[in-house]
Amino acid sequence: MLTLYKSLVRSLLEYCCPVWNPKKISDIQELEGVQRTFTSRIAGCQELDYWERLQKLSLMSLQRRRERYIVLHMWKLLHGDVSNDIRIEFVERPRTGIKAKIPPLKGTSAVGNQSLYDNSFAVMGPRLWNYLPARINTIGTFGLFKERLTSFLMSIPDKPPVKGYSTQNSNSILDWRKDAATTDLWGGQDC
């Protein structure tokens, strides 16, 4: 049943997600609701809450997977595997590894454009990339990078917003980086 979900349902929910990655909690809850409902029907998982089901089934939330895809795309931009049409620039720093420059918002932009700017790939991609520890963002082969990134993300608590439950943050790796309980995952490194 899990294989059917991964191949037939989840693939549709994640199609081209670096482009349309939602930020509104209600949108995230709506998408997570699909996976939440599906996993609740798997034998041996009916009595578990959604967060426990994710752990038992070794799944990431859809929100975490979208952030993972954004970071994977950033790696491809860095290494020239895809076209860098939005001209994201990378800088290597001895202590923190490779960092991406976040483009400034033009001073002539309307205030209403701030949230569009903050949620765009050109800003979210570099922000997520810059939160990776140097031991991950300096890996030069895609397969190894993907493997280490996945292991790193699986070590961070994954408690996506779910209707009817309260969470301590929005579940983005950007929020978990600021959480005192998870700072050791980054090796004490500043971003």
XYZ file of C-alpha atoms in Angstrom:
191
model
C 0.000 0.000 0.000
C 2.862 2.375 0.828
C 4.476 1.668 -2.553
C 1.234 2.559 -4.340
C 0.989 5.791 -2.367
C 4.592 6.774 -3.136
C 4.316 6.089 -6.846
C 0.751 7.153 -7.648
C -0.237 9.815 -5.115
C 2.853 11.422 -3.625
C 4.458 11.894 -7.033
C 1.490 14.050 -8.078
C 1.578 16.085 -4.850
C 5.276 16.820 -5.342
C 5.371 17.516 -9.057
C 7.453 20.669 -9.699
C 7.258 21.582 -5.997
C 10.327 23.880 -5.862
C 8.293 26.295 -7.985
C 5.029 26.272 -6.026
C 6.221 25.495 -2.470
C 3.386 26.783 -0.223
C 4.068 28.876 2.873
C 0.555 29.378 4.262
C -0.077 26.960 7.124
C -3.555 26.153 5.783
C -2.082 25.119 2.417
C 0.571 22.957 4.103
C -2.111 21.333 6.273
C -4.224 20.597 3.215
C -1.348 18.819 1.467
C -0.208 16.983 4.600
C -3.819 15.863 5.074
C -3.532 13.641 2.012
C -0.482 11.799 3.379
C -1.929 11.821 6.884
C -5.142 10.124 5.714
C -3.322 7.588 3.584
C -0.839 6.567 6.281
C -3.645 6.167 8.829
C -4.982 3.256 6.751
C -1.765 1.251 6.817
C -1.883 -1.847 9.010
C -0.159 -1.318 12.344
C -0.355 2.471 12.110
C -4.019 3.144 12.892
C -3.395 3.902 16.588
C -0.447 6.240 15.969
C -0.668 9.990 15.436
C 0.610 11.397 12.141
C 4.042 12.337 13.481
C 4.547 8.842 14.937
C 3.427 7.269 11.638
C 6.031 9.293 9.748
C 8.748 7.935 12.047
C 7.506 4.335 11.962
C 7.242 4.315 8.160
C 10.549 6.237 7.706
C 8.738 8.933 5.750
C 9.369 12.659 5.633
C 6.474 15.059 5.725
C 5.553 16.489 2.335
C 6.724 19.876 3.587
C 10.173 18.508 4.473
C 10.396 16.718 1.114
C 9.617 19.978 -0.721
C 12.441 21.706 1.143
C 14.703 18.762 0.296
C 13.881 19.131 -3.406
C 14.697 22.843 -3.244
C 18.095 22.090 -1.680
C 18.779 19.370 -4.273
C 18.000 21.861 -7.018
C 20.367 24.366 -5.424
C 23.141 21.736 -5.552
C 22.426 21.254 -9.256
C 22.619 25.032 -9.789
C 25.946 25.195 -7.952
C 27.459 22.401 -10.033
C 26.033 23.558 -13.383
C 23.746 20.550 -13.835
C 20.791 22.861 -14.544
C 20.550 26.337 -16.021
C 21.010 29.149 -13.488
C 18.472 31.502 -15.101
C 17.859 33.373 -11.858
C 21.596 33.954 -11.427
C 22.052 32.630 -7.911
C 25.636 33.259 -6.833
C 27.639 31.009 -4.514
C 30.595 31.942 -2.290
C 32.926 29.495 -0.533
C 33.855 30.313 3.048
C 36.517 28.373 4.968
C 34.479 27.810 8.135
C 30.923 27.450 6.840
C 31.471 25.951 3.397
C 29.614 27.071 0.304
C 26.950 29.735 0.795
C 24.462 31.225 -1.648
C 23.850 34.951 -1.925
C 20.277 36.037 -1.285
C 19.283 38.641 -3.869
C 18.156 41.971 -2.401
C 14.604 43.204 -2.856
C 14.660 46.263 -5.075
C 13.979 49.457 -3.145
C 11.296 50.435 -5.655
C 9.181 47.345 -4.902
C 5.854 47.768 -3.145
C 5.600 46.552 0.456
C 2.991 43.996 -0.649
C 5.657 42.281 -2.742
C 7.725 41.375 0.345
C 5.965 38.042 1.017
C 6.116 37.108 -2.673
C 9.826 37.873 -2.608
C 10.418 35.956 0.658
C 8.641 32.843 -0.676
C 10.226 32.857 -4.139
C 12.722 30.155 -5.114
C 15.400 32.832 -5.571
C 15.184 33.589 -1.823
C 14.011 30.288 -0.267
C 16.594 28.252 -2.174
C 19.582 30.232 -0.856
C 18.101 30.478 2.656
C 17.629 26.698 2.892
C 21.043 26.062 1.306
C 22.763 28.422 3.729
C 21.359 26.528 6.692
C 23.176 23.340 5.698
C 26.331 22.524 7.651
C 29.635 22.634 5.751
C 30.024 18.857 6.015
C 27.030 18.585 3.654
C 27.108 21.668 1.403
C 30.679 20.960 0.248
C 29.991 17.427 -1.059
C 30.852 17.297 -4.765
C 28.982 14.210 -6.011
C 25.214 14.291 -6.340
C 24.525 10.754 -5.099
C 26.543 11.234 -1.929
C 25.099 14.723 -1.387
C 21.548 13.377 -1.716
C 22.264 10.512 0.687
C 23.863 12.739 3.347
C 21.204 15.423 2.957
C 18.448 12.852 3.440
C 20.159 11.443 6.557
C 20.610 14.959 7.927
C 16.973 15.898 7.302
C 15.744 12.635 8.844
C 17.664 13.541 12.028
C 15.739 16.819 12.408
C 12.328 16.552 14.107
C 9.565 16.424 11.502
C 6.297 17.682 12.966
C 4.369 19.350 10.138
C 1.332 21.500 10.882
C -1.742 19.291 11.087
C -5.342 20.412 11.518
C -6.456 19.991 15.114
C -2.932 19.852 16.577
C -0.570 22.585 17.658
C 3.122 22.531 16.787
C 6.061 24.428 18.262
C 7.074 25.925 14.898
C 6.258 25.826 11.185
C 8.439 22.679 10.773
C 10.715 24.307 8.197
C 14.379 23.455 8.640
C 14.817 27.220 8.943
C 12.807 27.114 12.187
C 14.435 23.958 13.538
C 17.878 25.552 13.079
C 16.851 28.215 15.595
C 15.483 25.626 18.072
C 17.832 25.099 21.028
C 17.084 21.349 21.149
C 18.404 20.765 17.605
C 21.373 23.148 17.337
C 23.898 20.326 17.866
C 22.803 18.821 14.520
C 24.550 21.712 12.810
C 27.765 21.121 14.761
C 27.603 24.488 16.541
C 28.114 26.209 13.196
C 26.611 29.641 12.588
C 24.703 30.205 9.375
